[in-house]
Coordinates of C-alpha atoms in Angstrom, one line a residue:
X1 CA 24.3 247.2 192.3
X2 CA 22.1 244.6 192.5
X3 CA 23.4 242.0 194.0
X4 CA 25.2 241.5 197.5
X5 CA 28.4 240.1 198.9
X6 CA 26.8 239.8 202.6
X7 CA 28.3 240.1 205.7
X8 CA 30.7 237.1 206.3
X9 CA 29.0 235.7 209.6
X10 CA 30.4 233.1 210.1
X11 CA 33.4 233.4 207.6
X12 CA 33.6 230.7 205.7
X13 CA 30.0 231.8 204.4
X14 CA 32.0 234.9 202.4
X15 CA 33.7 233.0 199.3
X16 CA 30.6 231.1 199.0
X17 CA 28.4 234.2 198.7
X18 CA 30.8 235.8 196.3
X19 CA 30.2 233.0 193.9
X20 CA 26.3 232.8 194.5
X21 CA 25.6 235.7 192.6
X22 CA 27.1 233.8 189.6
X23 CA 24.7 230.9 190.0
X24 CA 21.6 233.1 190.6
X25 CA 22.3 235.8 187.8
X26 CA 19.6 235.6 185.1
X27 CA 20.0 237.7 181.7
X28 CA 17.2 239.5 180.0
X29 CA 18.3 237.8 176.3
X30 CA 15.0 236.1 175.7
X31 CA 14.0 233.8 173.2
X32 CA 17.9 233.5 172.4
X33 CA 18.6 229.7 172.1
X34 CA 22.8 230.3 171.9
X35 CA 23.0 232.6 174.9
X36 CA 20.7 230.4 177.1
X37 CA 22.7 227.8 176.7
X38 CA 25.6 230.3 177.8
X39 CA 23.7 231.0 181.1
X40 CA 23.3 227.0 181.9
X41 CA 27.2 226.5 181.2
X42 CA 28.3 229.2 183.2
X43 CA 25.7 228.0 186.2
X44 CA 26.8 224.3 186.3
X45 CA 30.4 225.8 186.2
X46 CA 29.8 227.4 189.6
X47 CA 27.7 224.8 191.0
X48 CA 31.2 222.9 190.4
X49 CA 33.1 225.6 192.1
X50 CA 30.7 225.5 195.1
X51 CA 30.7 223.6 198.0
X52 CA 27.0 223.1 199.0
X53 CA 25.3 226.6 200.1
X54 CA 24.4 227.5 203.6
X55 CA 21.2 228.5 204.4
X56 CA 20.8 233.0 205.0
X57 CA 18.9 234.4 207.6
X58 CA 15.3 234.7 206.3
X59 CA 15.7 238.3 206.6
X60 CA 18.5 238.5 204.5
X61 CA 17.3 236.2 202.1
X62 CA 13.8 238.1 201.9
X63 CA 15.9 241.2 201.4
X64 CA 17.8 239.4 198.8
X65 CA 14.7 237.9 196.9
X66 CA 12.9 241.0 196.9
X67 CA 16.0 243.4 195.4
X68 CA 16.3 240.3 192.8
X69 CA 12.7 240.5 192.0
X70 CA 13.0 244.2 191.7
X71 CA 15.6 244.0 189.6
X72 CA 15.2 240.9 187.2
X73 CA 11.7 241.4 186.6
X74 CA 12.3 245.0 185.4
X75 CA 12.1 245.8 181.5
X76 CA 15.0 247.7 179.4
X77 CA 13.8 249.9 176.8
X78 CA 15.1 252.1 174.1
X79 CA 14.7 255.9 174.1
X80 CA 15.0 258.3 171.3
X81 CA 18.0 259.3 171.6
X82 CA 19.0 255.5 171.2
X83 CA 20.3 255.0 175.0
X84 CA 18.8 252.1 176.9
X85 CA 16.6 252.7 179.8
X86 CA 15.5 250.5 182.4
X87 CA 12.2 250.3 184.2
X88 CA 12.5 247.9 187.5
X89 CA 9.7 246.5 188.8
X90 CA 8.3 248.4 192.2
X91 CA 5.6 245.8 192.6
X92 CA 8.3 243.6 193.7
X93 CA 9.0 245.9 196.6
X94 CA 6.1 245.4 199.0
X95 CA 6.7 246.7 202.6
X96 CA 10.4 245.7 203.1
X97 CA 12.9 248.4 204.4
X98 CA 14.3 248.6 200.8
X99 CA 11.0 250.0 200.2
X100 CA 11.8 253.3 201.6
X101 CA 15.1 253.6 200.0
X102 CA 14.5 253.1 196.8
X103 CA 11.0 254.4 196.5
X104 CA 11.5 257.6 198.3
X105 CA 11.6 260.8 196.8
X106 CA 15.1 261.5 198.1
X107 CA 17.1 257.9 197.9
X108 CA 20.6 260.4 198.5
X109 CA 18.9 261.3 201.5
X110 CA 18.1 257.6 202.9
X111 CA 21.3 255.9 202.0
X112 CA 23.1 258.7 203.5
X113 CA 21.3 258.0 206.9
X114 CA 22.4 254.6 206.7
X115 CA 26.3 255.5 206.0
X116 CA 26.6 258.3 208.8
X117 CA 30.2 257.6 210.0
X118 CA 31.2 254.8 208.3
X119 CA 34.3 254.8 205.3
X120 CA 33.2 253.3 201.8
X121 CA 35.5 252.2 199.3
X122 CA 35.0 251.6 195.2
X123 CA 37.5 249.7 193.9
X124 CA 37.3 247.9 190.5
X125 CA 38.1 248.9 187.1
X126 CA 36.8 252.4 185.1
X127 CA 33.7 251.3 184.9
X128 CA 33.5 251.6 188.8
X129 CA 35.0 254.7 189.0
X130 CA 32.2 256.2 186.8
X131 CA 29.5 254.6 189.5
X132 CA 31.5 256.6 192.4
X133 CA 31.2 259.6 189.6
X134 CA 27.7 259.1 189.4
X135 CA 26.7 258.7 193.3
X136 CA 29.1 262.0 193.7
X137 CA 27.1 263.9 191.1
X138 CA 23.7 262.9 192.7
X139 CA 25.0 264.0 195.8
X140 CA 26.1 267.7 194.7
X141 CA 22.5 268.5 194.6
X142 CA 21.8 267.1 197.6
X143 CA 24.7 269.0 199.6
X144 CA 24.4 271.6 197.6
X145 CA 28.3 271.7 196.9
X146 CA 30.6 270.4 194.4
X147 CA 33.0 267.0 194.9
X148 CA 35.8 266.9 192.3
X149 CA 38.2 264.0 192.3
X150 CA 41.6 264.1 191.1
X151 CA 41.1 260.7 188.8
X152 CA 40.6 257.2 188.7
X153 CA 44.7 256.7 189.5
X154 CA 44.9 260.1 191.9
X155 CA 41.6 259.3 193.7
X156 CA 42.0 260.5 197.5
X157 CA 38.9 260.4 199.2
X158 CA 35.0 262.6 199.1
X159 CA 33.6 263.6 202.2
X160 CA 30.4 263.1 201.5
X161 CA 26.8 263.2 202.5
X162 CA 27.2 266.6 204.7
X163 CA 24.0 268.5 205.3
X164 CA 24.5 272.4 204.1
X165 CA 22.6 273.5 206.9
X166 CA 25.2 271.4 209.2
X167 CA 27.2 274.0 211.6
X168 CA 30.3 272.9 212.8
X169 CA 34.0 274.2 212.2
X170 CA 34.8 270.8 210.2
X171 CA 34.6 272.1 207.0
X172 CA 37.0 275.2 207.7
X173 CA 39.5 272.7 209.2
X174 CA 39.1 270.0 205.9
X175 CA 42.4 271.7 204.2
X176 CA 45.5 272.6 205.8
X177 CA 47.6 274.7 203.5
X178 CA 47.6 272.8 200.3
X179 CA 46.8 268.8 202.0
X180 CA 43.5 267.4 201.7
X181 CA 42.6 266.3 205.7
X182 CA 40.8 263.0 206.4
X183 CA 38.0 263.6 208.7
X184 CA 38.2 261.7 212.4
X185 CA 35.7 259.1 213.2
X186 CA 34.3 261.4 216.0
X187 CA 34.3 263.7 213.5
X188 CA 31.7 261.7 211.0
X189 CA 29.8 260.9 213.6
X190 CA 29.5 264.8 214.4
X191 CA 28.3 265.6 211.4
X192 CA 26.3 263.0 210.6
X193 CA 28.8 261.9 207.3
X194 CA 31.0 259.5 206.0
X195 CA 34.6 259.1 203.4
X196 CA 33.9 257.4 199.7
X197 CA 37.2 256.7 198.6
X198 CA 37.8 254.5 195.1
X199 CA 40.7 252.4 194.3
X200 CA 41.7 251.4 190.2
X201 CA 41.8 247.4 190.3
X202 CA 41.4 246.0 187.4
X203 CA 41.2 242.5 188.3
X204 CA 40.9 242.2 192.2
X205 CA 43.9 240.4 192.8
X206 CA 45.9 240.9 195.8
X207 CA 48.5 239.3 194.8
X208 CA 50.4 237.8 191.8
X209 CA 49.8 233.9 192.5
X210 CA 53.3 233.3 190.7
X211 CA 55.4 235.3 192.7
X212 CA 53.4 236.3 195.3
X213 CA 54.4 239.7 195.2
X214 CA 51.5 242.7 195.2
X215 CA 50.7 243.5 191.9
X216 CA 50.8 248.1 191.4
X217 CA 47.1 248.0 191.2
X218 CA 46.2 245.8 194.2
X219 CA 47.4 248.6 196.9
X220 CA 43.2 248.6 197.1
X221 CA 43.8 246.0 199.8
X222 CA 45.0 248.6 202.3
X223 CA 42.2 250.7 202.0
X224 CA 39.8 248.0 202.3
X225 CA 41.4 247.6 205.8
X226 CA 40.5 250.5 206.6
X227 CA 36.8 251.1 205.3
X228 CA 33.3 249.9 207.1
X229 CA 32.0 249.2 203.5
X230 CA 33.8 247.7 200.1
X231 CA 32.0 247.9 196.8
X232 CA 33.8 246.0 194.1
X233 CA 33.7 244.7 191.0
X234 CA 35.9 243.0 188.3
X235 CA 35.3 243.6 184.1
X236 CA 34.9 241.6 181.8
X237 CA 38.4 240.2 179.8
X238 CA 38.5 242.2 176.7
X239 CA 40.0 240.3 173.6
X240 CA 44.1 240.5 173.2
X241 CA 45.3 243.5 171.6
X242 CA 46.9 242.3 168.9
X243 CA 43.4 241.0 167.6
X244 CA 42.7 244.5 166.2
X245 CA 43.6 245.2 162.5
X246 CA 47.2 246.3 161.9
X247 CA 45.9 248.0 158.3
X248 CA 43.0 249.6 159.5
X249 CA 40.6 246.6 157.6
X250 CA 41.3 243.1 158.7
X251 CA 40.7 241.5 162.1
X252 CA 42.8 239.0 163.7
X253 CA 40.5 236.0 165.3
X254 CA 42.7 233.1 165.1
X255 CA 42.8 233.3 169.4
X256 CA 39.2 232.2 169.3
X257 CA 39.8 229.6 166.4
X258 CA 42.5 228.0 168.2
X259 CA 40.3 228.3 171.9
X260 CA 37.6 226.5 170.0
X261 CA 40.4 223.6 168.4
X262 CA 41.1 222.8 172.1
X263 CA 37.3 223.1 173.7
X264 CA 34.2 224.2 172.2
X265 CA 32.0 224.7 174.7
X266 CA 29.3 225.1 172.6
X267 CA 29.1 221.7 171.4
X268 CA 29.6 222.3 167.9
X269 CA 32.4 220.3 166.1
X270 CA 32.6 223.0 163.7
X271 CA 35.6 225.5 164.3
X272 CA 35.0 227.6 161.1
X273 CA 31.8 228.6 162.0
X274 CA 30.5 232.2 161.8
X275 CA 32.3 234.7 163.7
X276 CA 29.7 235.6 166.8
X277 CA 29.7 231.5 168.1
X278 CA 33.2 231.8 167.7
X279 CA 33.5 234.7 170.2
X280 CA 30.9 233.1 172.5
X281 CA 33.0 230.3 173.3
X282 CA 36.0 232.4 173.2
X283 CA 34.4 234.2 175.7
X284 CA 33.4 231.2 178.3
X285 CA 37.1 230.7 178.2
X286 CA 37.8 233.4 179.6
X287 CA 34.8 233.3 181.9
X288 CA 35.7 229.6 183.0
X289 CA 39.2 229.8 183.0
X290 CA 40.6 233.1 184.1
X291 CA 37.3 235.2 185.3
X292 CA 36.0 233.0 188.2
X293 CA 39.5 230.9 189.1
X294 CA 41.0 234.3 189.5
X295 CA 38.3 235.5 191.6
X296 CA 38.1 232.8 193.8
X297 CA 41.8 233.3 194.3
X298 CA 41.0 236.8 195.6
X299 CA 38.1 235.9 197.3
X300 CA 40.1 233.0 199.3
X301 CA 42.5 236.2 200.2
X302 CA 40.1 238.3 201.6
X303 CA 38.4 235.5 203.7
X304 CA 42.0 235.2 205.1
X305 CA 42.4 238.5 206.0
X306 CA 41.1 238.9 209.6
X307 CA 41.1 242.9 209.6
X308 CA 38.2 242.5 206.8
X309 CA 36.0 240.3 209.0
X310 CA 34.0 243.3 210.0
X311 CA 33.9 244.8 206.8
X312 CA 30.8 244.7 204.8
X313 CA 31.2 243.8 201.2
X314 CA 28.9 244.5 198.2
X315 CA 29.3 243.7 194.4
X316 CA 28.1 245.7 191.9
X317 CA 27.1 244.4 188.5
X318 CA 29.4 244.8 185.2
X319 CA 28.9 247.7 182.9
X320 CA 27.8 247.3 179.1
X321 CA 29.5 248.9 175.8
X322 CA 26.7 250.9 174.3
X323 CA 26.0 250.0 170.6
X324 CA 26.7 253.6 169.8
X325 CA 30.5 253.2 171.3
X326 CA 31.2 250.2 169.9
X327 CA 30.3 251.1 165.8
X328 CA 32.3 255.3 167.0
X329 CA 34.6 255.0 164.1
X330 CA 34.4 251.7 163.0
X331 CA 35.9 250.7 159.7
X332 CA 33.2 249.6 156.7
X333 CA 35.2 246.2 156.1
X334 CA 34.5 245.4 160.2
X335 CA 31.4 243.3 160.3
X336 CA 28.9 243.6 162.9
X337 CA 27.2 241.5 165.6
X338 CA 23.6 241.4 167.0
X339 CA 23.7 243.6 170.4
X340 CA 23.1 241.3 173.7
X341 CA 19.8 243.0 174.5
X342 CA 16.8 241.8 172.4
X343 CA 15.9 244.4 169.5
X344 CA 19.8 246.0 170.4
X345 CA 21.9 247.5 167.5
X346 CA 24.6 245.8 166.6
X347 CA 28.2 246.1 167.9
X348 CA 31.5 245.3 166.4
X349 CA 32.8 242.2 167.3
X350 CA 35.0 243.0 170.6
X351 CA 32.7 244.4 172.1
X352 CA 30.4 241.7 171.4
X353 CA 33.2 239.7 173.1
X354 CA 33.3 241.8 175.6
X355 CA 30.0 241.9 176.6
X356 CA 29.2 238.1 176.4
X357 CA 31.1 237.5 179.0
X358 CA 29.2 235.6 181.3
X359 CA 27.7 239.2 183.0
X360 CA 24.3 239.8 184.3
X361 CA 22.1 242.6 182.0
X362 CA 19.8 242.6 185.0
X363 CA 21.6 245.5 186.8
X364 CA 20.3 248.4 186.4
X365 CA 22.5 251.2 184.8
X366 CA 24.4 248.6 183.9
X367 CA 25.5 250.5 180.7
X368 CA 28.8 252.7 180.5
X369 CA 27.9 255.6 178.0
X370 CA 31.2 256.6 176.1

């Protein structure tokens, strides 16, 4: 996660936040003449959305400028085993509080401290739900006990970051015959813990701006009234279905021909191009026009909200199809695409759709292995 939806204090200051992390995301595709020119679109696209920014507290933005530096100034890499690896830059770090997070030899242990009694929730798409598998594998070692969830769709809720050396009676009480008991308040506090919960959205919005009624996968909302701390996150738009070959050989890409016929943001008159500027500008389409209008929809709804005033709200950045995914059984007559990463393998092309979708690369783990 590396950027952050702060506190809303006063706030008005919350949608704007929410769309600063657009403007001040950076990728790593150097020397890339096509995918710069991406990055400027998409930033003079938000600078339209914006009204003019406010200034942060200078701790805050310190805090924020230092993470960022930490962050984008870090290197990916390739290993052996053909999985990218990233390499942040600690230099960055100098004696700021982050410092002892994410340099010290137990991080578990230090962001635990800094949740003790408070409820998180995840909510976003699968890729989110394999972060909150992630944190709840790192903390098994920590705990020293096991924390298995029912599912992305039948998630409940963790009680995590317990000490194994804690004594109380809590954990005896947890279960009552075969229901799953929520911890109290007085009860986190007690021993020193806190809920994780995650909720499937897979596009944030809370509720259908046609008919105004709650979409099935918005019932996130709920929860979020509920929790101290909201992580989020919204995918990237994969291509339609229907663009997949029907005989196992032959792609359909007429979407992104006729996306191009109406605007190509690219500047190039030239619709018949190759396949990969095609699928750019298909893709700031769908970055322009449905991604951020739809998130500044939800955004707008949770500003409304006045039980989330209090709530603390991060976003975490966008996860990456791995080259090895996206060529898994691929078809010989499928062509492929230069990888987003400089000296990347290729992909096939929706997932080179997929992945040029206006996201940040400078998050790390930012990859979902398949």
């Amino acid at each position: 996660m590396n950027k952050l939806l702060r506190r809303f204090a006063p706030r008005g200051v919350f949608m704007i936040i929410g769309f600063y992390i657009f403007s001040s995301l950076r990728s790593l595709r150097f020397g890339d003449q096509l995918l710069l020119s991406v990055d400027l679109l998409l930033d003079q696209a938000v600078v339209a959305l914006l009204p003019s920014l406010p200034s942060f507290r200078d701790d805050l933005a310190h805090s924020q400028s230092t993470l960022s530096c930490f962050v984008q100034e870090g290197k990916w890499g390739w290993g052996s085993n053909s999985w990218p690896t990233f390499t942040p830059n600690r230099g960055c770090l100098q004696d700021t509080p982050a410092k002892l997070a994410l340099l010290s030899p137990n991080p578990t242990n230090e962001i635990c401290k800094l949740l003790v009694g408070r409820r998180l929730l995840f909510v976003g798409p699968e890729s989110t739900y394999y972060l909150h598998t992630l944190w709840l594998a790192s903390l098994e070692s920590y705990e020293n006990r096991s924390h298995t969830c029912l599912g992305q769709r039948f998630c409940t809720f963790h009680h995590i970051c317990r000490l194994p050396s804690s004594q109380n009676n809590f954990g005896r009480d947890e279960i009552s015959g075969r229901k799953k008991k929520i911890p109290s308040a007085n009860a986190l506090l007690a021993t020193k813990s806190s809920i994780l919960r995650f909720s499937l959205s897979t596009n944030l919005h809370t509720s259908d701006q046609y008919s105004g009624v709650r979409p099935q996968n918005t019932h996130w909302l709920k929860s979020a009234r509920r929790s101290d701390v909201v992580v989020m996150n919204r995918g990237p738009i994969p291509a339609p279905g229907w663009t997949y070959p029907t005989d196992g050989n032959t792609a359909n890409w007429t979407f992104a021909v006729d996306l191009c016929g109406r605007k190509n943001y690219l500047g190039n008159n030239d619709c018949t191009g190759d396949l990969e500027q095609l699928l750019v500008n298909a893709a700031l389409h769908a970055t322009l026009n449905i991604f951020l209008p739809d998130l500044l929809l939800s955004l707008g709804n949770l500003l409304a909200d006045f039980e989330l005033r209090k709530t603390r709200l991060f976003w975490h950045g966008s996860w990456y199809i791995q080259p090895l995914c996206a060529k898994f059984n691929l078809p010989n007559t499928i062509p492929l695409l230069r990888g987003i990463l400089p000296k990347s393998p290729p992909v096939d092309p929706w997932s080179f759709y997929y992945n040029s979708q206006g996201e940040s690369l400078t998050s790390n783990n930012s990859y979902l292995r398949c």
